[in-house]
Coordinates of N, CA, C and O in Angstrom, one line a residue:
M2 N 49.4 108.2 173.8 CA 51.0 108.1 173.9 C 51.0 107.7 175.3 O 50.6 108.4 176.4
S3 N 51.8 106.6 175.6 CA 52.1 106.1 177.0 C 53.2 107.1 177.6 O 54.0 107.6 176.9
S4 N 53.2 106.9 179.0 CA 54.2 107.9 179.6 C 55.6 107.4 179.4 O 56.6 108.1 179.6
S5 N 55.9 106.1 178.9 CA 57.2 105.6 178.6 C 57.7 105.9 177.3 O 58.8 105.7 177.0
T6 N 56.8 106.4 176.3 CA 57.2 106.8 175.0 C 57.8 108.2 175.2 O 56.8 109.1 175.6
P7 N 58.9 108.7 174.9 CA 59.2 110.1 174.7 C 58.5 110.9 173.9 O 58.1 110.5 172.7
Y8 N 58.1 112.2 174.3 CA 57.3 113.0 173.5 C 58.0 113.5 172.3 O 59.2 113.9 172.4
Y9 N 57.4 113.4 171.1 CA 57.9 113.9 169.8 C 56.7 114.2 168.9 O 55.8 113.4 168.7
F10 N 56.7 115.5 168.6 CA 55.7 116.1 167.8 C 56.1 116.0 166.3 O 57.1 117.0 166.0
T11 N 55.8 115.3 165.5 CA 56.4 115.2 164.1 C 55.9 116.3 163.3 O 54.8 116.8 163.4
A12 N 56.7 116.8 162.4 CA 56.3 117.8 161.4 C 55.4 117.3 160.3 O 55.6 116.3 159.5
G13 N 54.3 118.0 160.1 CA 53.4 117.7 159.2 C 53.9 118.3 157.7 O 54.9 118.9 157.8
P14 N 53.3 118.0 156.6 CA 53.7 118.5 155.3 C 54.0 119.9 155.2 O 55.0 120.3 154.7
V15 N 53.2 120.7 155.8 CA 53.3 122.1 155.8 C 54.7 122.6 156.5 O 55.4 123.4 156.1
A16 N 54.6 122.1 157.8 CA 55.7 122.4 158.6 C 57.2 121.9 158.1 O 58.1 122.6 158.0
A17 N 57.1 120.8 157.4 CA 58.1 120.3 156.7 C 58.7 121.1 155.5 O 59.8 121.4 155.5
R18 N 57.8 121.7 154.8 CA 58.1 122.5 153.7 C 58.5 123.7 154.2 O 59.6 124.4 153.7
F19 N 57.9 124.5 155.3 CA 58.5 125.6 155.9 C 59.8 125.5 156.3 O 60.8 126.2 156.1
N20 N 60.1 124.3 157.0 CA 61.5 124.0 157.5 C 62.5 124.0 156.3 O 63.7 124.4 156.5
R21 N 62.1 123.4 155.2 CA 63.0 123.4 154.1 C 63.4 124.8 153.6 O 64.5 125.0 153.2
V22 N 62.4 125.5 153.4 CA 62.6 127.0 153.0 C 63.5 127.7 154.0 O 64.5 128.4 153.7
V23 N 63.2 127.6 155.5 CA 64.0 128.3 156.4 C 65.5 127.9 156.4 O 66.3 128.5 156.5
G24 N 65.7 126.5 156.2 CA 67.1 126.0 156.1 C 67.7 126.4 155.0 O 68.8 126.8 155.0
W25 N 66.9 126.6 153.7 CA 67.6 127.0 152.5 C 67.9 128.6 152.7 O 69.1 128.9 152.2
L26 N 67.2 129.3 153.3 CA 67.4 130.8 153.5 C 68.7 130.8 154.3 O 69.6 131.6 154.1
A27 N 68.7 130.0 155.4 CA 69.9 130.1 156.4 C 71.1 129.6 155.6 O 72.2 130.3 155.8
R28 N 71.1 128.8 154.8 CA 72.4 128.2 154.0 C 72.9 129.4 153.1 O 74.0 129.4 152.7
H29 N 71.9 130.2 152.6 CA 72.2 131.3 151.8 C 72.3 132.6 152.4 O 72.2 133.7 151.9
G30 N 72.5 132.6 153.8 CA 72.9 133.8 154.5 C 71.6 134.8 155.1 O 71.9 135.7 155.6
I31 N 70.5 134.2 154.9 CA 69.3 134.9 155.5 C 68.7 134.2 156.8 O 68.3 133.0 156.6
S32 N 69.0 134.8 157.8 CA 68.4 134.3 159.1 C 67.1 134.9 159.4 O 66.9 136.1 159.6
L33 N 65.9 134.1 159.6 CA 64.7 134.6 160.0 C 64.6 134.7 161.4 O 64.7 133.5 162.1
A34 N 64.6 135.9 162.1 CA 64.5 136.1 163.5 C 65.6 135.4 164.4 O 65.4 135.0 165.4
G35 N 66.9 135.1 163.9 CA 67.9 134.4 164.5 C 68.1 133.1 164.2 O 68.9 132.4 164.8
S36 N 67.4 132.6 163.3 CA 67.4 131.0 162.9 C 68.7 130.7 162.2 O 69.3 131.7 161.7
A37 N 69.0 129.6 162.4 CA 70.3 129.0 161.7 C 70.1 127.6 161.3 O 69.1 127.0 161.6
E38 N 70.8 127.0 160.4 CA 70.8 125.6 160.0 C 71.7 124.9 160.9 O 73.0 125.1 161.0
L39 N 71.3 123.9 161.5 CA 71.8 122.8 162.3 C 72.3 121.6 161.5 O 71.5 121.2 160.7
S40 N 73.6 121.3 161.6 CA 74.0 120.0 161.0 C 74.6 119.1 162.1 O 75.5 119.6 162.9
V41 N 74.1 118.0 162.2 CA 74.7 117.0 163.1 C 74.7 115.7 162.5 O 73.8 115.3 161.7
R42 N 75.8 115.0 162.9 CA 76.0 113.6 162.1 C 75.0 112.6 162.8 O 74.7 112.4 163.8
G43 N 74.3 111.9 161.6 CA 73.4 110.8 162.0 C 74.0 109.8 162.8 O 75.2 109.3 162.4
R44 N 73.3 109.3 163.9 CA 73.9 108.2 164.7 C 73.9 106.9 164.0 O 74.6 106.0 164.3
K45 N 73.2 106.6 163.0 CA 73.0 105.4 162.2 C 73.6 105.6 161.0 O 74.5 104.6 160.6
S46 N 73.2 106.6 160.2 CA 73.8 106.7 158.8 C 75.2 107.3 158.9 O 76.0 106.9 157.8
G47 N 75.6 108.0 159.7 CA 76.8 108.6 159.7 C 76.8 110.0 158.9 O 78.1 110.7 158.7
Q48 N 75.9 110.2 158.1 CA 75.9 111.4 157.2 C 75.3 112.6 158.0 O 74.5 112.5 159.0
M49 N 75.7 113.7 157.7 CA 75.3 115.1 158.3 C 73.9 115.2 158.0 O 73.5 115.2 156.8
Q50 N 73.0 115.4 159.0 CA 71.5 115.8 158.9 C 71.4 117.1 159.1 O 72.1 117.8 160.0
R51 N 70.7 117.9 158.3 CA 70.4 119.3 158.4 C 69.1 119.8 158.7 O 68.1 119.2 158.0
L52 N 68.9 120.8 159.5 CA 67.6 121.2 159.7 C 67.7 122.7 160.3 O 68.7 123.0 161.0
P53 N 66.6 123.5 160.2 CA 66.7 124.8 160.8 C 66.3 124.7 162.3 O 65.5 123.9 162.8
V54 N 67.1 125.5 163.0 CA 66.8 125.6 164.4 C 66.8 127.1 165.1 O 67.2 128.0 164.1
N55 N 66.4 127.4 166.2 CA 66.4 128.8 166.8 C 67.4 128.8 167.9 O 67.0 128.4 169.0
P56 N 68.6 129.0 167.6 CA 69.6 129.1 168.8 C 69.0 130.2 169.9 O 68.5 131.3 169.4
H57 N 69.3 129.8 171.1 CA 68.8 130.7 172.1 C 69.8 131.0 173.0 O 70.5 130.3 173.5
T58 N 70.0 132.5 173.2 CA 71.1 133.0 174.2 C 70.4 133.3 175.5 O 69.4 133.9 175.5
F59 N 71.0 133.0 176.5 CA 70.6 133.1 177.8 C 71.8 133.4 178.7 O 72.6 132.5 178.9
E60 N 71.8 134.4 179.4 CA 73.0 134.9 180.3 C 74.3 134.5 179.8 O 75.2 133.9 180.3
G61 N 74.4 134.9 178.5 CA 75.7 134.9 177.7 C 76.1 133.6 177.3 O 77.1 133.2 176.6
Q62 N 75.2 132.4 177.4 CA 75.4 131.1 176.9 C 74.4 130.9 175.9 O 73.4 131.5 175.7
Q63 N 74.8 129.9 175.1 CA 74.0 129.6 173.8 C 73.4 128.2 174.0 O 74.0 127.4 174.6
Y64 N 72.2 128.0 173.6 CA 71.4 126.8 173.8 C 70.6 126.5 172.6 O 70.2 127.3 171.9
L65 N 70.5 125.2 172.4 CA 69.4 124.7 171.5 C 68.4 123.8 172.2 O 68.7 123.0 172.9
I66 N 67.1 124.3 171.9 CA 66.1 123.8 172.6 C 65.1 123.0 171.6 O 64.8 123.6 170.6
S67 N 64.8 121.8 171.9 CA 63.9 121.0 170.9 C 62.5 121.2 171.4 O 61.8 120.7 172.1
A68 N 61.7 122.1 170.5 CA 60.2 122.4 170.7 C 59.6 121.1 170.5 O 58.6 120.8 171.2
R69 N 59.9 120.4 169.5 CA 59.0 119.3 169.2 C 59.5 118.0 170.0 O 58.7 116.8 169.8
G70 N 60.5 118.2 171.0 CA 60.6 116.9 171.8 C 61.7 116.1 171.5 O 62.7 116.7 171.0
H71 N 61.7 114.9 171.7 CA 62.8 114.1 171.4 C 62.9 113.4 169.9 O 62.8 112.2 169.7
S72 N 63.3 114.5 169.2 CA 63.3 114.3 167.7 C 64.6 113.6 167.3 O 65.4 113.4 168.1
Q73 N 64.7 113.4 166.0 CA 65.9 112.6 165.5 C 67.1 113.7 165.6 O 68.2 113.1 166.0
W74 N 67.1 115.0 165.7 CA 68.2 115.7 165.7 C 68.7 115.6 167.2 O 70.0 115.6 167.4
V75 N 67.8 115.5 168.1 CA 68.1 115.3 169.6 C 68.9 113.9 169.8 O 69.9 114.1 170.4
R76 N 68.4 113.0 169.4 CA 69.0 111.8 169.5 C 70.3 111.6 168.8 O 71.4 111.1 169.3
N77 N 70.4 112.4 167.7 CA 71.7 112.5 167.0 C 72.7 113.2 167.8 O 73.8 113.0 167.9
M78 N 72.3 114.2 168.3 CA 73.0 115.3 169.1 C 73.6 114.5 170.3 O 74.8 114.7 170.7
R79 N 72.8 113.7 171.0 CA 73.2 112.9 172.1 C 74.3 112.1 171.7 O 75.4 111.8 172.5
A80 N 74.4 111.4 170.5 CA 75.4 110.5 170.2 C 76.6 111.3 169.7 O 77.8 110.8 169.9
A81 N 76.4 112.3 168.8 CA 77.5 113.1 168.3 C 78.2 113.9 169.3 O 79.4 114.2 169.1
G82 N 77.5 114.6 170.2 CA 78.1 115.5 171.1 C 78.4 116.9 170.7 O 79.1 117.7 171.2
G83 N 77.8 117.2 169.4 CA 78.1 118.5 169.0 C 77.7 118.5 167.4 O 77.1 117.6 166.9
G84 N 78.0 119.6 166.8 CA 77.6 119.8 165.3 C 78.0 121.1 164.8 O 79.0 121.7 165.3
E85 N 77.3 121.7 163.8 CA 77.5 123.0 163.3 C 76.3 123.8 163.1 O 75.3 123.2 162.9
L86 N 76.5 125.2 163.3 CA 75.4 125.9 163.0 C 75.9 126.9 161.8 O 77.0 127.3 161.9
R87 N 75.0 127.0 160.8 CA 75.4 127.9 159.6 C 74.3 128.9 159.3 O 73.0 128.8 159.3
V88 N 74.9 130.0 159.0 CA 74.0 131.2 158.4 C 75.1 131.7 157.2 O 75.9 132.2 157.5
G89 N 74.6 131.3 155.9 CA 75.5 131.6 154.9 C 76.8 131.0 154.9 O 77.0 129.9 155.3
R90 N 77.9 131.8 154.8 CA 79.2 131.2 155.0 C 79.7 131.2 156.4 O 80.8 130.6 156.7
K91 N 79.1 131.7 157.2 CA 79.4 131.7 158.7 C 78.9 130.3 159.2 O 77.8 130.1 159.5
V92 N 79.9 129.6 159.5 CA 79.8 128.3 160.2 C 80.5 128.2 161.6 O 81.5 128.5 161.8
R93 N 79.7 127.8 162.6 CA 80.2 127.7 164.0 C 80.1 126.2 164.3 O 79.0 125.6 164.5
T94 N 81.4 125.6 164.7 CA 81.3 124.3 165.1 C 81.3 124.2 166.5 O 81.9 125.1 167.1
F95 N 80.5 123.5 167.1 CA 80.2 123.5 168.7 C 80.3 122.1 169.2 O 80.0 121.0 168.6
T96 N 80.4 122.0 170.5 CA 80.2 120.9 171.3 C 78.9 121.1 172.0 O 78.5 122.2 172.2
A97 N 78.3 120.1 172.4 CA 77.0 120.2 173.1 C 76.8 119.4 174.5 O 77.3 118.3 174.4
V98 N 76.2 119.9 175.4 CA 76.0 119.1 176.7 C 74.6 119.4 177.0 O 74.0 120.5 177.1
E99 N 73.8 118.2 177.3 CA 72.5 118.2 177.5 C 72.2 118.7 179.1 O 73.0 118.5 179.9
I100 N 71.2 119.6 179.2 CA 71.1 120.2 180.5 C 69.9 119.4 181.0 O 68.9 118.9 180.6
P101 N 70.1 119.1 182.4 CA 69.0 118.3 183.3 C 67.8 119.2 183.4 O 67.8 120.3 183.4
D102 N 66.7 118.4 183.6 CA 65.3 119.1 183.6 C 65.2 120.1 184.6 O 64.6 121.1 184.4
E103 N 65.7 119.8 185.8 CA 65.6 120.8 186.8 C 66.3 122.3 186.7 O 66.0 123.2 187.3
E104 N 67.1 122.3 185.6 CA 67.8 123.6 185.4 C 67.2 124.3 184.1 O 67.7 125.2 183.6
K105 N 66.2 123.7 183.5 CA 65.6 124.1 182.3 C 64.6 125.3 182.5 O 64.2 126.0 181.5
L106 N 64.0 125.6 183.7 CA 63.1 126.6 183.9 C 63.3 127.9 183.2 O 62.6 128.4 182.4
P107 N 64.3 128.6 183.6 CA 64.6 129.9 183.0 C 64.9 129.9 181.4 O 64.6 130.9 180.7
L108 N 65.4 128.8 180.9 CA 65.7 128.6 179.5 C 64.5 128.5 178.8 O 64.4 129.1 177.8
L109 N 63.6 127.5 179.3 CA 62.3 127.3 178.5 C 61.4 128.7 178.4 O 60.9 129.0 177.6
R110 N 61.4 129.3 179.6 CA 60.6 130.5 179.8 C 61.0 131.6 178.7 O 60.3 132.2 178.0
T111 N 62.3 131.8 178.8 CA 62.8 132.9 178.0 C 62.8 132.5 176.4 O 62.6 133.4 175.6
Y112 N 62.9 131.2 176.2 CA 62.8 130.7 174.8 C 61.4 130.9 174.4 O 61.1 131.4 173.2
L113 N 60.4 130.5 175.2 CA 59.0 130.7 174.8 C 58.6 132.2 174.7 O 57.7 132.6 173.8
E114 N 59.2 133.1 175.3 CA 59.0 134.4 175.3 C 59.4 135.0 174.0 O 58.8 135.8 173.2
K115 N 60.7 134.5 173.5 CA 61.2 134.8 172.1 C 60.5 134.1 171.0 O 60.2 134.8 170.0
W116 N 60.4 132.8 171.0 CA 60.0 132.0 170.0 C 58.5 131.4 170.1 O 58.1 130.7 169.3
G117 N 57.9 131.8 171.1 CA 56.5 131.1 171.4 C 55.6 131.3 170.2 O 54.7 130.5 170.0
W118 N 55.7 132.4 169.5 CA 54.9 132.7 168.4 C 54.9 131.5 167.3 O 54.0 131.2 166.5
E119 N 56.0 130.7 167.3 CA 56.4 129.8 166.4 C 56.3 128.4 167.1 O 55.8 127.5 166.4
V120 N 56.5 128.3 168.3 CA 56.7 127.0 168.9 C 55.7 126.6 170.0 O 55.5 125.5 170.5
N121 N 54.7 127.5 170.3 CA 53.8 127.3 171.5 C 52.8 126.0 171.2 O 52.6 125.3 172.1
Q122 N 52.8 125.8 170.0 CA 51.8 124.7 169.7 C 52.5 123.4 170.1 O 51.7 122.4 170.2
Y123 N 53.8 123.3 170.2 CA 54.4 122.0 170.6 C 54.5 121.8 172.0 O 55.0 120.8 172.5
F124 N 54.1 122.8 172.8 CA 54.4 122.8 174.3 C 53.0 122.4 175.0 O 53.0 122.6 176.4
K125 N 52.2 121.7 174.4 CA 50.8 121.4 175.0 C 50.2 122.3 176.0 O 49.9 121.9 177.1
G126 N 50.0 123.7 175.5 CA 49.4 124.6 176.4 C 50.3 125.4 177.3 O 49.8 126.3 178.0
V127 N 51.5 125.1 177.4 CA 52.5 125.8 178.2 C 53.0 126.9 177.3 O 53.4 126.8 176.3
T128 N 52.9 128.2 178.1 CA 53.6 129.2 177.3 C 54.5 130.0 178.3 O 54.6 129.6 179.4
A129 N 55.1 131.2 177.8 CA 56.0 131.9 178.6 C 55.4 132.4 179.9 O 56.0 132.7 180.9
R130 N 53.9 132.5 179.9 CA 53.2 133.0 181.1 C 52.7 132.0 182.0 O 52.1 132.3 183.1
S131 N 53.2 130.9 181.8 CA 52.6 129.5 182.6 C 53.5 129.8 183.8 O 54.6 130.2 184.0
S132 N 52.9 128.9 184.8 CA 53.7 128.9 186.3 C 54.9 128.3 186.1 O 55.1 127.5 185.2
D133 N 55.8 128.4 187.0 CA 57.0 127.7 187.1 C 56.9 126.2 187.1 O 57.4 125.4 186.5
E134 N 55.7 125.8 187.9 CA 55.4 124.3 188.0 C 55.0 123.7 186.7 O 55.5 122.6 186.3
E135 N 54.1 124.6 185.8 CA 53.8 124.1 184.5 C 54.9 123.8 183.7 O 55.1 122.9 182.8
I136 N 55.9 124.9 183.6 CA 57.1 124.9 182.7 C 57.9 123.8 183.1 O 58.4 122.9 182.4
L137 N 58.0 123.4 184.3 CA 58.9 122.4 184.9 C 58.3 121.0 184.5 O 59.1 120.1 184.2
A138 N 57.0 120.9 184.7 CA 56.4 119.6 184.2 C 56.5 119.4 182.6 O 56.6 118.2 182.4
A139 N 56.7 120.4 181.9 CA 56.9 120.3 180.6 C 58.4 119.9 180.1 O 58.6 119.4 179.1
A140 N 59.2 120.2 181.0 CA 60.7 120.3 180.8 C 61.2 118.8 180.2 O 62.0 118.8 179.3
P141 N 60.7 117.7 180.7 CA 61.3 116.4 180.3 C 61.0 116.1 178.8 O 61.6 115.4 178.2
D142 N 59.8 116.9 178.3 CA 59.4 116.7 177.0 C 60.3 117.6 176.0 O 60.1 117.4 174.7
H143 N 61.1 118.5 176.5 CA 61.9 119.4 175.4 C 63.4 119.4 175.9 O 63.8 120.1 176.7
P144 N 64.1 118.5 175.4 CA 65.6 118.5 175.6 C 66.2 119.8 175.2 O 65.9 120.5 174.3
V145 N 67.3 120.2 176.0 CA 68.0 121.4 175.9 C 69.3 121.0 176.1 O 70.0 120.3 176.8
F146 N 70.2 121.7 175.0 CA 71.6 121.4 175.0 C 72.3 122.8 175.1 O 72.0 123.7 174.3
R147 N 73.4 123.0 175.9 CA 74.2 124.0 176.0 C 75.3 123.9 175.0 O 75.9 122.8 174.9
I148 N 75.4 124.8 174.1 CA 76.5 124.6 173.0 C 77.7 125.6 173.2 O 77.6 126.6 173.8
T149 N 78.8 125.0 173.1 CA 80.0 125.8 173.2 C 80.7 125.9 171.8 O 81.2 124.7 171.4
V150 N 80.9 126.9 171.3 CA 81.6 127.0 170.0 C 83.0 126.7 170.1 O 83.8 127.2 171.0
R151 N 83.6 125.8 169.3 CA 85.0 125.5 169.3 C 85.9 126.6 168.8 O 85.4 127.2 167.8
D152 N 87.0 126.9 169.4 CA 87.9 127.7 168.8 C 88.6 127.1 167.7 O 89.4 126.1 167.9
C153 N 88.4 127.6 166.4 CA 89.1 127.0 165.2 C 89.6 128.2 164.5 O 88.9 129.2 164.3
P154 N 90.9 128.3 164.1 CA 91.5 129.4 163.3 C 90.6 129.7 162.2 O 90.4 131.1 162.1
S155 N 90.1 128.9 161.4 CA 89.2 129.4 160.3 C 87.9 130.0 160.5 O 87.3 130.6 159.8
L156 N 87.6 129.5 161.8 CA 86.2 130.1 162.4 C 86.2 131.1 163.2 O 85.3 131.7 164.0
A157 N 87.4 131.8 163.6 CA 87.9 132.7 164.7 C 86.7 133.9 164.5 O 86.2 134.4 165.5
E158 N 86.6 134.5 163.2 CA 85.8 135.6 163.1 C 84.3 135.4 163.2 O 83.5 136.2 163.5
A159 N 84.0 134.0 162.9 CA 82.6 133.6 162.9 C 82.2 133.4 164.5 O 80.9 133.5 164.8
A160 N 83.0 133.0 165.4 CA 82.7 132.9 166.7 C 82.4 134.0 167.5 O 82.3 135.2 167.4

């Protein structure tokens, strides 16, 4: 892969099947270790695209981190500027702002501490115990979005 090609680790058949199961569980109210189903409008199709994600809370803020890199949901999020997170009937509509690479260090480290058991394989040898320099070197490959739940009367108790 050339340095001009953004990093993206595509899901193989086993991972794709696992994602379908985790997404189905989230839609039906079962969150595995805090997972949720993300819905984001496709930048080309205009249709809502759904996939499971691991929302990450750090210092009172919520984030979405793309372990697999510059994936389709990341590209769609950049275009849409927000989406929805669902666990069962609880739907949280949010806006999203992408975080610059130089601000990602504590977010990536704490994300890897919590979710490393699932995502370390996508970080090319970088783990929660890696040096600050190693994590910062990996930062451009892993987009991070700060999400802010919109205040909606129908979603007030879900927020």
